[in-house]
């Protein structure tokens, strides 16, 4: 595997899970202008290898691999590793060609790092982000790929667009969550999943629920209350 997975999972002998997101600007997944327009991100898990399980995608912070060789991403930095995670990307595995290698990091708001042990150990999971969620740290609009800056004060958790979500809920990849088929599961394995449902409940008022599942491990569930003239 020589390229990042769709969603930014690190490439490697075993590639990291990609993140799922909602963003304001279109573009290739790794286009930085598009990446920084993300207003919600569900993290991907780090890759497992034969000696170690990768870290699940986290909420505010990603999880380390079981044996702690791959570190999880946070709200301000990628997880440490042989190659550390970055904004929107998991750390890659530089030994991806050959008999030995390590698990790559999962993607997320900030990605997890690839394993620091090159003999078959797992990568770290990415972190997640919801604009307006307590504890999240939004970047500034003038951030560049090589110089990321963070918002402060009353606007720390709110995306620079000003858009935010009311009463959001994060569920990390180690916890039970609703699955796409309506049952419950612990973590999520497979493709990312987003569902948007519009519920008319009062004249000119709607509730929109979004269930947001990431690749391998994670779900975000939140409600947006807004006025709609056609409801």
Short mmCIF file of C-alpha atoms in Angstrom, two decimals:
data_model
loop_
_atom_site.label_atom_id
_atom_site.label_comp_id
_atom_site.label_asym_id
_atom_site.label_seq_id
_atom_site.Cartn_x
_atom_site.Cartn_y
_atom_site.Cartn_z
CA UNK A 1 0.00 0.00 0.00
CA UNK A 2 1.83 3.12 -1.21
CA UNK A 3 -0.81 5.85 -0.87
CA UNK A 4 -3.01 7.25 1.87
CA UNK A 5 -6.42 5.62 2.08
CA UNK A 6 -9.41 7.76 1.18
CA UNK A 7 -9.98 9.70 4.37
CA UNK A 8 -6.27 10.04 5.14
CA UNK A 9 -5.37 6.71 6.77
CA UNK A 10 -1.59 6.25 6.79
CA UNK A 11 -0.13 3.97 4.09
CA UNK A 12 1.91 0.96 5.11
CA UNK A 13 2.23 -2.80 5.22
CA UNK A 14 -1.10 -2.45 7.02
CA UNK A 15 -2.81 0.88 6.31
CA UNK A 16 -4.62 2.99 8.90
CA UNK A 17 -8.36 3.65 8.82
CA UNK A 18 -9.62 6.76 7.04
CA UNK A 19 -11.70 9.44 8.75
CA UNK A 20 -15.22 10.50 7.75
CA UNK A 21 -16.13 14.18 7.75
CA UNK A 22 -18.48 16.95 6.69
CA UNK A 23 -16.68 19.93 5.15
CA UNK A 24 -17.66 23.25 3.64
CA UNK A 25 -15.31 23.22 0.63
CA UNK A 26 -14.96 20.43 -1.91
CA UNK A 27 -11.64 19.15 -3.22
CA UNK A 28 -9.34 16.17 -3.00
CA UNK A 29 -9.34 14.65 0.47
CA UNK A 30 -5.85 15.88 1.31
CA UNK A 31 -6.23 19.38 -0.15
CA UNK A 32 -5.40 21.53 2.88
CA UNK A 33 -7.89 24.31 2.09
CA UNK A 34 -10.63 21.68 1.92
CA UNK A 35 -9.33 19.83 5.00
CA UNK A 36 -9.42 22.89 7.21
CA UNK A 37 -13.05 23.54 6.23
CA UNK A 38 -14.14 20.38 8.10
CA UNK A 39 -16.80 21.16 10.71
CA UNK A 40 -17.16 17.59 11.96
CA UNK A 41 -14.68 14.71 11.83
CA UNK A 42 -15.08 11.08 12.94
CA UNK A 43 -11.67 9.48 13.44
CA UNK A 44 -10.30 6.26 11.95
CA UNK A 45 -8.50 3.50 13.86
CA UNK A 46 -4.81 2.70 13.64
CA UNK A 47 -3.87 -0.44 11.73
CA UNK A 48 -3.30 -3.64 13.64
CA UNK A 49 -0.39 -5.96 13.00
CA UNK A 50 0.32 -9.52 14.06
CA UNK A 51 1.72 -8.55 17.50
CA UNK A 52 -0.55 -5.63 18.40
CA UNK A 53 -4.02 -4.14 17.91
CA UNK A 54 -4.19 -0.62 16.51
CA UNK A 55 -5.69 2.15 18.63
CA UNK A 56 -9.41 2.80 18.02
CA UNK A 57 -10.55 6.18 16.77
CA UNK A 58 -11.11 8.43 19.76
CA UNK A 59 -13.28 11.35 20.75
CA UNK A 60 -11.14 14.34 21.79
CA UNK A 61 -8.03 12.13 21.77
CA UNK A 62 -7.29 9.01 19.76
CA UNK A 63 -6.32 5.79 21.52
CA UNK A 64 -2.82 4.33 21.56
CA UNK A 65 -2.24 0.85 20.16
CA UNK A 66 -2.63 -1.95 22.71
CA UNK A 67 1.12 -2.08 23.40
CA UNK A 68 1.54 1.71 23.11
CA UNK A 69 3.92 1.71 20.15
CA UNK A 70 1.52 3.83 18.07
CA UNK A 71 0.20 6.98 19.81
CA UNK A 72 -3.22 8.55 19.31
CA UNK A 73 -3.80 12.02 17.85
CA UNK A 74 -5.06 14.93 19.97
CA UNK A 75 -6.85 18.24 19.38
CA UNK A 76 -3.59 20.04 18.61
CA UNK A 77 -1.18 17.48 17.19
CA UNK A 78 -0.80 14.13 15.52
CA UNK A 79 0.14 11.07 17.54
CA UNK A 80 3.85 10.32 17.84
CA UNK A 81 5.28 7.44 15.85
CA UNK A 82 7.99 6.37 13.45
CA UNK A 83 6.11 8.84 11.28
CA UNK A 84 3.85 11.03 13.41
CA UNK A 85 0.29 11.86 12.44
CA UNK A 86 -0.64 15.21 10.91
CA UNK A 87 -3.69 17.41 10.48
CA UNK A 88 -6.09 15.11 8.62
CA UNK A 89 -3.58 12.29 8.03
CA UNK A 90 -2.31 9.21 9.86
CA UNK A 91 1.41 8.51 10.12
CA UNK A 92 2.74 6.17 7.45
CA UNK A 93 4.85 3.05 7.72
CA UNK A 94 8.22 3.65 6.00
CA UNK A 95 8.93 -0.11 5.93
CA UNK A 96 5.79 -0.93 3.99
CA UNK A 97 7.64 -2.97 1.38
CA UNK A 98 9.19 -6.18 2.69
CA UNK A 99 8.62 -8.92 5.24
CA UNK A 100 8.74 -6.64 8.27
CA UNK A 101 6.71 -3.53 8.87
CA UNK A 102 4.39 -1.86 11.31
CA UNK A 103 0.84 -0.62 11.49
CA UNK A 104 0.13 2.87 10.12
CA UNK A 105 -1.84 5.54 12.00
CA UNK A 106 -5.55 6.17 11.60
CA UNK A 107 -6.74 9.48 10.22
CA UNK A 108 -8.88 12.04 12.04
CA UNK A 109 -8.92 15.69 13.00
CA UNK A 110 -5.28 14.91 13.78
CA UNK A 111 -4.09 11.45 12.79
CA UNK A 112 -2.41 8.79 14.92
CA UNK A 113 1.26 7.87 14.59
CA UNK A 114 2.63 4.71 13.00
CA UNK A 115 4.21 2.17 15.33
CA UNK A 116 7.68 2.98 16.64
CA UNK A 117 8.47 -0.74 16.66
CA UNK A 118 9.12 -1.97 13.11
CA UNK A 119 8.41 -5.61 13.94
CA UNK A 120 4.68 -6.00 13.47
CA UNK A 121 3.05 -3.60 15.95
CA UNK A 122 -0.04 -1.41 15.58
CA UNK A 123 -0.60 2.29 14.88
CA UNK A 124 -2.45 4.92 16.92
CA UNK A 125 -6.02 6.11 16.32
CA UNK A 126 -7.01 9.59 15.20
CA UNK A 127 -8.86 12.27 17.16
CA UNK A 128 -12.33 13.62 16.33
CA UNK A 129 -13.84 17.09 16.12
CA UNK A 130 -17.28 18.71 16.22
CA UNK A 131 -17.55 22.47 15.92
CA UNK A 132 -18.91 23.73 19.24
CA UNK A 133 -18.21 20.54 21.21
CA UNK A 134 -16.65 21.27 24.64
CA UNK A 135 -12.95 20.42 24.63
CA UNK A 136 -12.52 20.65 20.86
CA UNK A 137 -9.92 23.10 19.57
CA UNK A 138 -10.61 24.72 16.20
CA UNK A 139 -7.88 26.01 13.90
CA UNK A 140 -7.80 29.57 12.54
CA UNK A 141 -8.72 30.46 8.97
CA UNK A 142 -5.20 31.72 8.22
CA UNK A 143 -3.60 28.39 9.19
CA UNK A 144 -1.36 26.82 6.57
CA UNK A 145 -0.16 23.25 6.22
CA UNK A 146 3.19 24.22 7.75
CA UNK A 147 1.84 26.66 10.34
CA UNK A 148 -1.36 25.59 12.09
CA UNK A 149 -2.79 28.08 14.58
CA UNK A 150 -5.61 27.57 17.06
CA UNK A 151 -8.59 29.65 18.12
CA UNK A 152 -8.75 30.84 21.72
CA UNK A 153 -11.16 32.25 24.28
CA UNK A 154 -14.92 31.89 23.80
CA UNK A 155 -14.40 30.64 20.23
CA UNK A 156 -11.87 27.88 20.98
CA UNK A 157 -14.16 25.02 19.96
CA UNK A 158 -16.02 26.80 17.12
CA UNK A 159 -14.95 26.47 13.48
CA UNK A 160 -13.77 29.76 11.94
CA UNK A 161 -16.88 29.77 9.69
CA UNK A 162 -18.97 30.38 12.82
CA UNK A 163 -21.04 27.23 12.18
CA UNK A 164 -21.48 25.03 15.23
CA UNK A 165 -23.66 22.15 16.43
CA UNK A 166 -26.04 22.22 19.38
CA UNK A 167 -25.96 19.41 21.98
CA UNK A 168 -23.54 17.13 20.08
CA UNK A 169 -22.61 13.66 21.36
CA UNK A 170 -19.32 11.85 20.69
CA UNK A 171 -18.95 8.10 21.14
CA UNK A 172 -15.43 6.70 20.89
CA UNK A 173 -14.41 3.48 19.18
CA UNK A 174 -14.24 1.49 22.43
CA UNK A 175 -17.88 2.18 23.28
CA UNK A 176 -21.25 0.87 22.13
CA UNK A 177 -22.97 2.83 19.37
CA UNK A 178 -25.84 2.48 16.87
CA UNK A 179 -24.85 0.65 13.69
CA UNK A 180 -25.97 1.52 10.12
CA UNK A 181 -28.46 -1.39 10.15
CA UNK A 182 -30.17 -0.18 13.33
CA UNK A 183 -28.58 -2.57 15.84
CA UNK A 184 -25.84 -1.72 18.35
CA UNK A 185 -22.13 -2.40 17.95
CA UNK A 186 -18.87 -1.61 19.72
CA UNK A 187 -16.84 0.46 17.31
CA UNK A 188 -17.59 0.29 13.60
CA UNK A 189 -15.80 -1.84 11.01
CA UNK A 190 -16.09 -1.09 7.31
CA UNK A 191 -16.81 2.00 5.27
CA UNK A 192 -17.67 5.34 6.85
CA UNK A 193 -21.36 6.19 7.10
CA UNK A 194 -23.37 9.40 7.31
CA UNK A 195 -27.15 9.64 7.59
CA UNK A 196 -29.08 12.91 7.45
CA UNK A 197 -32.78 12.76 8.35
CA UNK A 198 -35.17 15.71 8.33
CA UNK A 199 -38.04 15.58 10.83
CA UNK A 200 -40.87 18.17 10.53
CA UNK A 201 -42.32 18.57 14.04
CA UNK A 202 -43.82 22.07 14.09
CA UNK A 203 -44.89 24.56 11.47
CA UNK A 204 -41.76 26.10 9.93
CA UNK A 205 -39.52 24.10 12.27
CA UNK A 206 -37.41 21.03 11.57
CA UNK A 207 -35.01 18.84 13.49
CA UNK A 208 -32.17 17.32 11.53
CA UNK A 209 -30.37 14.31 13.02
CA UNK A 210 -27.06 13.20 11.62
CA UNK A 211 -25.55 9.85 12.50
CA UNK A 212 -21.92 9.86 11.49
CA UNK A 213 -19.91 6.63 11.46
CA UNK A 214 -16.20 6.50 10.76
CA UNK A 215 -14.14 3.81 9.11
CA UNK A 216 -13.43 1.00 11.61
CA UNK A 217 -14.31 2.51 14.90
CA UNK A 218 -16.38 5.54 15.64
CA UNK A 219 -19.76 7.26 15.59
CA UNK A 220 -20.79 10.83 16.22
CA UNK A 221 -24.44 11.62 16.88
CA UNK A 222 -25.85 15.11 17.10
CA UNK A 223 -28.93 17.24 16.39
CA UNK A 224 -29.15 20.55 14.56
CA UNK A 225 -32.18 22.74 15.23
CA UNK A 226 -32.99 25.19 12.45
CA UNK A 227 -35.86 27.07 10.84
CA UNK A 228 -37.08 25.91 7.46
CA UNK A 229 -39.73 27.74 5.47
CA UNK A 230 -40.73 24.67 3.45
CA UNK A 231 -41.38 22.29 6.39
#
